[in-house]
Structure formats: C-alpha cells, structure tokens
C-alpha cells in the first residue's frame, strides 16, 4: 500500500543530471530521504527563508556552458504528483547574496510535465515506483513512491555569474492549488565553465600588495531572496571619515574626543537573505547603503507594467471576475494563473501572492 501523497511532491535530486552519479543526492537535506523525507520533498513553509532553512551540503563540482547552452539537472517527483507550474533555477553567491536567474519556464507548463522530462512518462498512484520506473528510483528511497527524471533547460545570464562557490537553487511553483504551493531545493556547488563567460577566482596578492595596510571592502551587492537579478547593484565606495579641524577655542576638547572615539560601527546590507547579511563598513556620520525597495503590488490593469525578474504579485481580475497571480518576465508583469478555486481571490501574504 502506497503512503499518502497529498503533501509530498518533489525535489532536485542532483545538480548535473542522472548521468553524473557522483552528484546524485548532492542536495541539502538528502540525508533525510530514508528518515523524515518530508523535509526534503514537501512544499516550503515560509518562502522568505532561503533553501527552506536546510543546512549546507557537501560541495560538488558542476560545469556550465555559456548563454544559450543546455544544462540538465535531476528531479525526483512523487507518483501522481506531476503538475503544471513555473520552474526556475538560480545561482546564488553566499558571500554577497547576489541572485542570478539562469533558467526559467513561466506560465502553465514547467519542469514537471512529461513533455519536458526524460524519461517522458506520466506517473500515477496505482502502482509502486518499482513497477513504473524501476531504473530511475532515487538512491536510498524507502517509500517506493518517487521516480527520477532529467530536466534540460537553456542557460541565460551566465555572464552575470561572479561566484565560484555558489548555491544552485531549483524552484517550482504550483498555481493550480489554493493557496499556491512552492517547492525549493538547494545544492552547494563549485562552478566551472566550458567556455565563454568564466568566473575568475580573485588573483593571489603579490608581496608588495600584502605589505600594504588592508582596507575594508568598499562595495556590496544588494539582492532580494525572492528576486533574481540579472546584474549586481554595486554601491559606491564609502568615504573614510576625516577628523574635523580643531578650532583654537576647542582644541583640548577635540583632542580628547579623537582619542576616546570608538571605531566605525558595522552595518548590514538590507535585502540579501535572512540571517546571512554580510557586514558592510560605513561612515559613522551617515550610511550610503539604501534599503531594498518594497515588492511591487500591482492592481487591476498592471499587467505589462515594469518590474524586476522573479517578482510575484496579485494581478487584475480575469474574465470570471476572479483574482489572478502575475510574475515578472522580461521586465514586465505577465499572467501566471487565475484563482479559480476557493473564494477566487488573490491575497498578498507578506510579499507573496496566494489564492484564497
């Protein structure tokens, strides 16, 4: 008898496809596949927490091509749980929080429908995995209710990838449910390139460079956890504070203040991801770091308005007078799906839209 599958749908099984056996299972929380598998394959509870809060996994090497080249990742999907929904893949720099979307399939299709998978089969709950996909069952699976597939996609924005030690994040959004279900799996990888735009590790400093005094970094990249950007937002250098010239009447006071003044305090850059904002030195007089802008919240008629890649929001009412959900594509909001179940309304919960 098969287990109940209502809240067990899928996860990224490997960052380099089924052919690369060495990287299969190299994803966060895979150690729970035979003991508490729900934390690996269930929908996320809080979309604002990156990688569903899973601990870092063993880092593996993954080779990518350039823009327009194909790349394949392995997915594991529960029997009978293949459904429509937007899919995307991000490369995240854990040091800066910069997110680069390197692939996506918007709209009603996605990465889980049979025509986009290999092998191209639709599973069902009528029989176990050993009957439906005997040669494509995830390693160490004890529930006998999932099949493994290859999903191949075209790369984009690879020229914007700057990290070598990166987080590869796969996301899958189910819009046919109320509320929307979001699935997410992360893999810790070391990026290499076959050619083209190659992220180059920082050069080894020379003796003359190391003999100089070390200065704190003066640039930072601001990136939202739920927004993938195609380029970084680099802040200008923070000016080094200069002591004021003492006047003749206050020379003693100024001298005492300069001796007892505390060093510049560190601040953090808003808009990376929770709990992992890198420290950024700033002037004690005024900070030049601006907070991330709020997520757009379009109302009726805002389809086609400007937005940032990866934004989701409530859109205009459809022909059934039901709410809709829109997603940012090519800099403008486009319809992702309608709220045709429940009360037929779209409601923002935090910064994410849900059908209620």
Tab-separated table of C-alpha atoms in Angstrom:
chain	number	residue	atom	x	y	z
A	1	UNK	CA	0.000	0.000	0.000
A	2	UNK	CA	1.369	3.389	-1.024
A	3	UNK	CA	1.740	6.228	1.502
A	4	UNK	CA	-0.424	9.335	1.379
A	5	UNK	CA	0.988	11.812	-1.182
A	6	UNK	CA	-1.107	14.935	-0.593
A	7	UNK	CA	1.875	16.981	0.585
A	8	UNK	CA	4.761	15.096	-0.992
A	9	UNK	CA	5.663	16.286	-4.447
A	10	UNK	CA	9.311	16.630	-5.419
A	11	UNK	CA	12.870	17.887	-5.050
A	12	UNK	CA	16.030	18.466	-7.055
A	13	UNK	CA	17.858	15.135	-6.963
A	14	UNK	CA	21.189	16.225	-8.490
A	15	UNK	CA	22.739	19.418	-9.941
A	16	UNK	CA	24.212	17.706	-13.009
A	17	UNK	CA	21.594	15.243	-14.260
A	18	UNK	CA	21.108	11.494	-13.875
A	19	UNK	CA	24.223	10.716	-15.908
A	20	UNK	CA	26.510	12.113	-13.185
A	21	UNK	CA	26.160	9.508	-10.463
A	22	UNK	CA	28.733	11.286	-8.264
A	23	UNK	CA	26.460	14.330	-7.828
A	24	UNK	CA	23.146	12.491	-7.376
A	25	UNK	CA	21.901	13.247	-3.878
A	26	UNK	CA	24.287	16.215	-3.531
A	27	UNK	CA	21.483	18.479	-2.314
A	28	UNK	CA	20.551	19.890	1.068
A	29	UNK	CA	18.542	17.567	3.355
A	30	UNK	CA	19.135	14.500	1.134
A	31	UNK	CA	20.357	12.649	4.222
A	32	UNK	CA	16.699	12.618	5.313
A	33	UNK	CA	15.492	10.579	2.313
A	34	UNK	CA	15.250	7.408	4.404
A	35	UNK	CA	14.394	9.108	7.686
A	36	UNK	CA	11.966	12.021	7.607
A	37	UNK	CA	11.740	12.502	3.823
A	38	UNK	CA	9.004	15.135	4.088
A	39	UNK	CA	11.541	17.870	4.938
A	40	UNK	CA	13.214	17.098	1.601
A	41	UNK	CA	10.243	16.913	-0.761
A	42	UNK	CA	7.352	18.852	0.809
A	43	UNK	CA	6.346	22.422	-0.074
A	44	UNK	CA	8.160	25.186	1.797
A	45	UNK	CA	6.518	26.590	4.897
A	46	UNK	CA	7.985	30.099	4.661
A	47	UNK	CA	9.105	31.335	1.205
A	48	UNK	CA	11.154	34.114	2.825
A	49	UNK	CA	13.597	31.550	4.262
A	50	UNK	CA	16.145	30.609	1.615
A	51	UNK	CA	16.536	26.898	0.826
A	52	UNK	CA	13.738	26.161	3.303
A	53	UNK	CA	16.302	26.573	6.086
A	54	UNK	CA	18.160	23.378	5.115
A	55	UNK	CA	21.791	23.011	6.302
A	56	UNK	CA	24.692	23.283	3.845
A	57	UNK	CA	25.518	20.109	1.906
A	58	UNK	CA	28.812	18.720	0.617
A	59	UNK	CA	30.097	20.928	-2.215
A	60	UNK	CA	30.399	19.276	-5.649
A	61	UNK	CA	31.847	20.422	-8.982
A	62	UNK	CA	29.377	21.377	-11.725
A	63	UNK	CA	30.348	22.536	-15.214
A	64	UNK	CA	28.170	25.034	-17.095
A	65	UNK	CA	28.217	26.335	-20.651
A	66	UNK	CA	27.509	29.898	-21.689
A	67	UNK	CA	24.295	31.714	-22.532
A	68	UNK	CA	22.110	29.633	-24.849
A	69	UNK	CA	23.798	26.338	-23.955
A	70	UNK	CA	21.863	23.484	-22.365
A	71	UNK	CA	22.224	22.172	-18.834
A	72	UNK	CA	20.482	19.263	-17.127
A	73	UNK	CA	19.526	18.721	-13.511
A	74	UNK	CA	17.902	15.628	-11.992
A	75	UNK	CA	14.483	15.855	-10.342
A	76	UNK	CA	12.627	13.382	-8.120
A	77	UNK	CA	8.827	13.576	-8.316
A	78	UNK	CA	6.229	11.701	-6.299
A	79	UNK	CA	3.977	9.267	-8.168
A	80	UNK	CA	0.915	11.064	-9.482
A	81	UNK	CA	2.239	14.456	-8.350
A	82	UNK	CA	3.460	15.792	-11.709
A	83	UNK	CA	1.585	19.056	-12.235
A	84	UNK	CA	1.814	22.379	-14.013
A	85	UNK	CA	3.676	25.323	-12.548
A	86	UNK	CA	6.516	27.768	-13.171
A	87	UNK	CA	10.036	26.407	-12.660
A	88	UNK	CA	13.292	28.314	-12.300
A	89	UNK	CA	16.966	27.821	-11.470
A	90	UNK	CA	19.126	30.399	-9.671
A	91	UNK	CA	22.834	30.696	-8.892
A	92	UNK	CA	23.368	32.493	-5.577
A	93	UNK	CA	26.604	33.922	-4.218
A	94	UNK	CA	26.518	33.047	-0.485
A	95	UNK	CA	29.141	35.704	0.267
A	96	UNK	CA	27.124	38.639	-1.108
A	97	UNK	CA	23.583	37.318	-1.515
A	98	UNK	CA	23.564	38.123	-5.235
A	99	UNK	CA	20.954	36.023	-7.083
A	100	UNK	CA	21.220	35.346	-10.823
A	101	UNK	CA	18.350	33.532	-12.561
A	102	UNK	CA	19.973	31.243	-15.123
A	103	UNK	CA	16.802	29.470	-16.348
A	104	UNK	CA	13.034	29.545	-16.045
A	105	UNK	CA	9.877	28.160	-17.611
A	106	UNK	CA	6.987	30.536	-16.869
A	107	UNK	CA	3.289	30.064	-17.363
A	108	UNK	CA	1.189	26.907	-17.067
A	109	UNK	CA	3.825	24.412	-18.180
A	110	UNK	CA	7.055	23.983	-16.237
A	111	UNK	CA	9.613	21.338	-15.424
A	112	UNK	CA	7.312	18.602	-14.083
A	113	UNK	CA	5.092	17.861	-17.073
A	114	UNK	CA	6.013	14.738	-19.029
A	115	UNK	CA	6.899	16.529	-22.285
A	116	UNK	CA	9.699	18.440	-20.532
A	117	UNK	CA	11.186	15.393	-18.771
A	118	UNK	CA	13.312	12.403	-19.623
A	119	UNK	CA	12.036	9.722	-19.428
A	120	UNK	CA	8.827	11.315	-20.690
A	121	UNK	CA	6.237	9.478	-18.594
A	122	UNK	CA	3.243	10.453	-16.515
A	123	UNK	CA	3.224	8.536	-13.242
A	124	UNK	CA	0.198	7.552	-11.176
A	125	UNK	CA	-0.597	6.283	-7.696
A	126	UNK	CA	-1.932	2.937	-8.869
A	127	UNK	CA	1.376	1.064	-8.638
A	128	UNK	CA	4.742	1.485	-6.870
A	129	UNK	CA	7.849	3.090	-8.333
A	130	UNK	CA	9.474	-0.303	-8.855
A	131	UNK	CA	6.761	-1.000	-11.454
A	132	UNK	CA	6.684	2.409	-13.168
A	133	UNK	CA	10.367	3.463	-13.181
A	134	UNK	CA	12.481	0.514	-11.956
A	135	UNK	CA	15.707	2.016	-13.340
A	136	UNK	CA	15.076	5.580	-12.146
A	137	UNK	CA	14.384	5.443	-8.422
A	138	UNK	CA	16.264	7.887	-6.159
A	139	UNK	CA	19.050	6.381	-4.072
A	140	UNK	CA	18.132	5.144	-0.577
A	141	UNK	CA	14.405	5.790	-1.134
A	142	UNK	CA	12.412	3.512	1.189
A	143	UNK	CA	8.879	4.763	0.448
A	144	UNK	CA	8.841	3.345	-3.140
A	145	UNK	CA	6.730	6.290	-4.330
A	146	UNK	CA	9.039	8.526	-6.430
A	147	UNK	CA	10.653	8.457	-9.880
A	148	UNK	CA	13.764	10.333	-11.020
A	149	UNK	CA	13.893	12.407	-14.216
A	150	UNK	CA	16.215	14.659	-16.202
A	151	UNK	CA	15.085	18.230	-16.864
A	152	UNK	CA	17.119	20.060	-19.530
A	153	UNK	CA	16.925	23.832	-19.992
A	154	UNK	CA	18.664	26.691	-21.801
A	155	UNK	CA	21.082	28.855	-19.808
A	156	UNK	CA	20.835	32.633	-19.612
A	157	UNK	CA	22.563	35.439	-17.671
A	158	UNK	CA	25.703	33.324	-17.251
A	159	UNK	CA	27.775	36.451	-17.901
A	160	UNK	CA	26.362	37.844	-14.651
A	161	UNK	CA	27.563	34.916	-12.516
A	162	UNK	CA	30.528	36.023	-10.405
A	163	UNK	CA	30.733	33.330	-7.729
A	164	UNK	CA	32.783	30.142	-7.930
A	165	UNK	CA	31.453	28.599	-4.718
A	166	UNK	CA	27.733	29.052	-5.350
A	167	UNK	CA	24.315	27.794	-4.272
A	168	UNK	CA	22.270	26.221	-7.072
A	169	UNK	CA	18.580	26.707	-6.228
A	170	UNK	CA	15.692	24.961	-8.017
A	171	UNK	CA	12.182	26.334	-7.530
A	172	UNK	CA	8.767	25.020	-8.579
A	173	UNK	CA	5.510	26.947	-8.078
A	174	UNK	CA	2.132	25.187	-8.245
A	175	UNK	CA	-0.527	27.756	-9.180
A	176	UNK	CA	-3.445	25.348	-9.620
A	177	UNK	CA	-3.850	24.926	-5.855
A	178	UNK	CA	-5.305	27.252	-3.253
A	179	UNK	CA	-3.138	28.532	-1.748
A	180	UNK	CA	-0.179	28.355	-4.139
A	181	UNK	CA	2.449	25.717	-3.279
A	182	UNK	CA	6.159	26.484	-3.592
A	183	UNK	CA	8.886	23.833	-3.680
A	184	UNK	CA	12.587	24.559	-3.378
A	185	UNK	CA	15.823	22.556	-3.199
A	186	UNK	CA	19.389	23.836	-2.948
A	187	UNK	CA	22.755	22.307	-3.826
A	188	UNK	CA	26.149	23.694	-2.797
A	189	UNK	CA	28.361	23.614	-5.882
A	190	UNK	CA	31.711	24.755	-7.257
A	191	UNK	CA	31.103	26.332	-10.664
A	192	UNK	CA	33.358	25.751	-13.633
A	193	UNK	CA	32.780	26.783	-17.228
A	194	UNK	CA	33.314	25.018	-20.539
A	195	UNK	CA	33.993	28.347	-22.215
A	196	UNK	CA	32.704	31.847	-22.671
A	197	UNK	CA	31.973	33.937	-19.627
A	198	UNK	CA	34.094	32.350	-16.913
A	199	UNK	CA	34.004	33.441	-13.266
A	200	UNK	CA	37.649	34.040	-12.433
A	201	UNK	CA	38.840	33.489	-8.836
A	202	UNK	CA	40.483	36.527	-7.242
A	203	UNK	CA	44.235	36.800	-8.024
A	204	UNK	CA	46.829	35.864	-5.421
A	205	UNK	CA	48.188	39.134	-3.977
A	206	UNK	CA	51.844	39.963	-4.559
A	207	UNK	CA	54.329	40.580	-1.775
A	208	UNK	CA	54.146	44.306	-2.345
A	209	UNK	CA	50.358	44.172	-2.115
A	210	UNK	CA	50.346	42.149	1.095
A	211	UNK	CA	52.794	44.544	2.710
A	212	UNK	CA	50.296	47.378	2.364
A	213	UNK	CA	47.715	48.012	5.013
A	214	UNK	CA	44.498	46.046	4.443
A	215	UNK	CA	41.442	48.177	3.807
A	216	UNK	CA	37.861	47.020	4.382
A	217	UNK	CA	35.757	46.255	1.292
A	218	UNK	CA	34.035	49.300	-0.139
A	219	UNK	CA	31.423	47.693	-2.382
A	220	UNK	CA	28.499	45.445	-1.739
A	221	UNK	CA	25.754	43.827	-3.752
A	222	UNK	CA	22.143	44.093	-2.708
A	223	UNK	CA	19.903	41.196	-3.719
A	224	UNK	CA	16.477	40.078	-2.521
A	225	UNK	CA	15.918	36.491	-1.502
A	226	UNK	CA	12.817	36.251	-3.616
A	227	UNK	CA	14.028	38.374	-6.525
A	228	UNK	CA	16.562	37.172	-9.047
A	229	UNK	CA	18.513	39.932	-10.780
A	230	UNK	CA	20.469	39.755	-13.996
A	231	UNK	CA	23.127	42.150	-12.788
A	232	UNK	CA	24.536	43.316	-9.481
A	233	UNK	CA	23.743	46.601	-7.749
A	234	UNK	CA	27.115	47.853	-6.583
A	235	UNK	CA	27.156	50.623	-4.048
A	236	UNK	CA	29.751	53.428	-4.345
A	237	UNK	CA	32.801	53.378	-2.051
A	238	UNK	CA	32.091	54.502	1.483
A	239	UNK	CA	34.252	57.594	2.203
A	240	UNK	CA	36.709	57.255	5.007
A	241	UNK	CA	35.687	59.646	7.807
A	242	UNK	CA	38.088	62.555	8.318
A	243	UNK	CA	38.604	64.246	11.702
A	244	UNK	CA	37.439	67.824	11.906
A	245	UNK	CA	39.994	70.581	12.215
A	246	UNK	CA	40.027	71.783	15.837
A	247	UNK	CA	39.479	75.467	16.455
A	248	UNK	CA	41.691	77.448	18.786
A	249	UNK	CA	38.941	77.596	21.392
A	250	UNK	CA	38.146	73.890	21.401
A	251	UNK	CA	41.493	72.202	20.697
A	252	UNK	CA	41.564	70.409	24.056
A	253	UNK	CA	38.027	69.051	23.703
A	254	UNK	CA	38.581	67.887	20.135
A	255	UNK	CA	41.814	66.110	21.047
A	256	UNK	CA	40.150	64.229	23.898
A	257	UNK	CA	37.241	63.188	21.658
A	258	UNK	CA	39.575	61.876	18.946
A	259	UNK	CA	41.413	59.738	21.498
A	260	UNK	CA	38.285	58.251	23.031
A	261	UNK	CA	36.120	57.943	19.950
A	262	UNK	CA	35.084	54.386	19.081
A	263	UNK	CA	35.926	52.805	15.710
A	264	UNK	CA	33.302	52.947	12.914
A	265	UNK	CA	30.407	50.596	13.546
A	266	UNK	CA	29.465	47.882	11.046
A	267	UNK	CA	26.071	47.739	9.431
A	268	UNK	CA	24.425	45.188	7.193
A	269	UNK	CA	23.015	45.463	3.730
A	270	UNK	CA	19.251	45.135	3.534
A	271	UNK	CA	17.702	42.749	1.050
A	272	UNK	CA	20.071	39.770	0.881
A	273	UNK	CA	18.519	36.815	2.728
A	274	UNK	CA	17.544	36.256	6.354
A	275	UNK	CA	20.338	35.707	8.857
A	276	UNK	CA	23.192	35.904	6.326
A	277	UNK	CA	23.652	39.578	5.519
A	278	UNK	CA	27.375	40.374	5.049
A	279	UNK	CA	28.817	43.191	7.188
A	280	UNK	CA	29.471	46.449	5.325
A	281	UNK	CA	31.623	49.198	6.857
A	282	UNK	CA	30.013	52.621	6.814
A	283	UNK	CA	30.763	56.136	7.913
A	284	UNK	CA	29.703	56.942	11.482
A	285	UNK	CA	28.212	60.197	10.216
A	286	UNK	CA	25.890	58.803	7.520
A	287	UNK	CA	25.314	55.450	5.780
A	288	UNK	CA	25.243	55.311	1.972
A	289	UNK	CA	23.551	51.890	1.913
A	290	UNK	CA	19.923	52.171	0.822
A	291	UNK	CA	17.309	49.591	1.866
A	292	UNK	CA	15.851	47.311	-0.794
A	293	UNK	CA	12.640	48.743	-2.326
A	294	UNK	CA	9.357	47.022	-1.431
A	295	UNK	CA	7.988	44.388	-3.798
A	296	UNK	CA	5.586	45.803	-6.437
A	297	UNK	CA	1.917	45.154	-5.667
A	298	UNK	CA	0.010	45.690	-8.940
A	299	UNK	CA	-3.742	46.263	-9.023
A	300	UNK	CA	-6.174	45.958	-11.912
A	301	UNK	CA	-4.594	46.816	-15.230
A	302	UNK	CA	-0.988	46.466	-14.110
A	303	UNK	CA	-0.139	43.539	-16.389
A	304	UNK	CA	2.653	44.816	-18.609
A	305	UNK	CA	3.980	47.295	-16.049
A	306	UNK	CA	7.692	47.396	-15.268
A	307	UNK	CA	9.059	45.003	-12.631
A	308	UNK	CA	12.136	43.026	-11.598
A	309	UNK	CA	12.812	39.414	-12.555
A	310	UNK	CA	11.409	36.959	-10.028
A	311	UNK	CA	8.657	39.268	-8.676
A	312	UNK	CA	5.264	37.726	-7.960
A	313	UNK	CA	2.140	39.735	-7.176
A	314	UNK	CA	-1.651	39.854	-7.387
A	315	UNK	CA	-2.837	40.948	-10.823
A	316	UNK	CA	-6.154	42.177	-12.274
A	317	UNK	CA	-9.417	40.242	-12.160
A	318	UNK	CA	-9.910	37.783	-15.011
A	319	UNK	CA	-12.984	37.234	-17.193
A	320	UNK	CA	-14.581	35.183	-14.383
A	321	UNK	CA	-14.123	38.133	-12.026
A	322	UNK	CA	-11.570	36.050	-10.103
A	323	UNK	CA	-8.219	37.228	-8.856
A	324	UNK	CA	-5.021	36.423	-10.732
A	325	UNK	CA	-1.338	35.985	-9.988
A	326	UNK	CA	1.302	37.649	-12.151
A	327	UNK	CA	5.037	37.041	-12.469
A	328	UNK	CA	7.753	39.282	-13.874
A	329	UNK	CA	9.016	38.202	-17.307
A	330	UNK	CA	11.443	40.247	-19.402
A	331	UNK	CA	10.952	43.289	-17.159
A	332	UNK	CA	7.131	43.312	-17.268
A	333	UNK	CA	4.357	41.560	-15.340
A	334	UNK	CA	2.687	38.670	-17.195
A	335	UNK	CA	-0.244	36.460	-16.185
A	336	UNK	CA	0.811	33.286	-14.363
A	337	UNK	CA	-2.560	31.847	-13.348
A	338	UNK	CA	-6.070	32.527	-12.083
A	339	UNK	CA	-7.574	31.920	-8.649
A	340	UNK	CA	-10.397	29.634	-9.808
A	341	UNK	CA	-10.666	27.702	-6.552
A	342	UNK	CA	-11.652	28.682	-3.032
A	343	UNK	CA	-13.054	32.220	-2.825
A	344	UNK	CA	-11.469	33.172	-6.136
A	345	UNK	CA	-9.412	35.956	-4.591
A	346	UNK	CA	-5.699	36.768	-4.665
A	347	UNK	CA	-4.210	37.995	-1.399
A	348	UNK	CA	-0.694	39.139	-0.577
A	349	UNK	CA	0.683	37.366	2.478
A	350	UNK	CA	3.920	39.132	3.258
A	351	UNK	CA	5.359	39.711	-0.214
A	352	UNK	CA	3.958	36.538	-1.817
A	353	UNK	CA	0.531	36.243	-3.525
A	354	UNK	CA	-1.791	33.385	-2.591
A	355	UNK	CA	-5.173	32.268	-3.928
A	356	UNK	CA	-7.666	32.201	-1.057
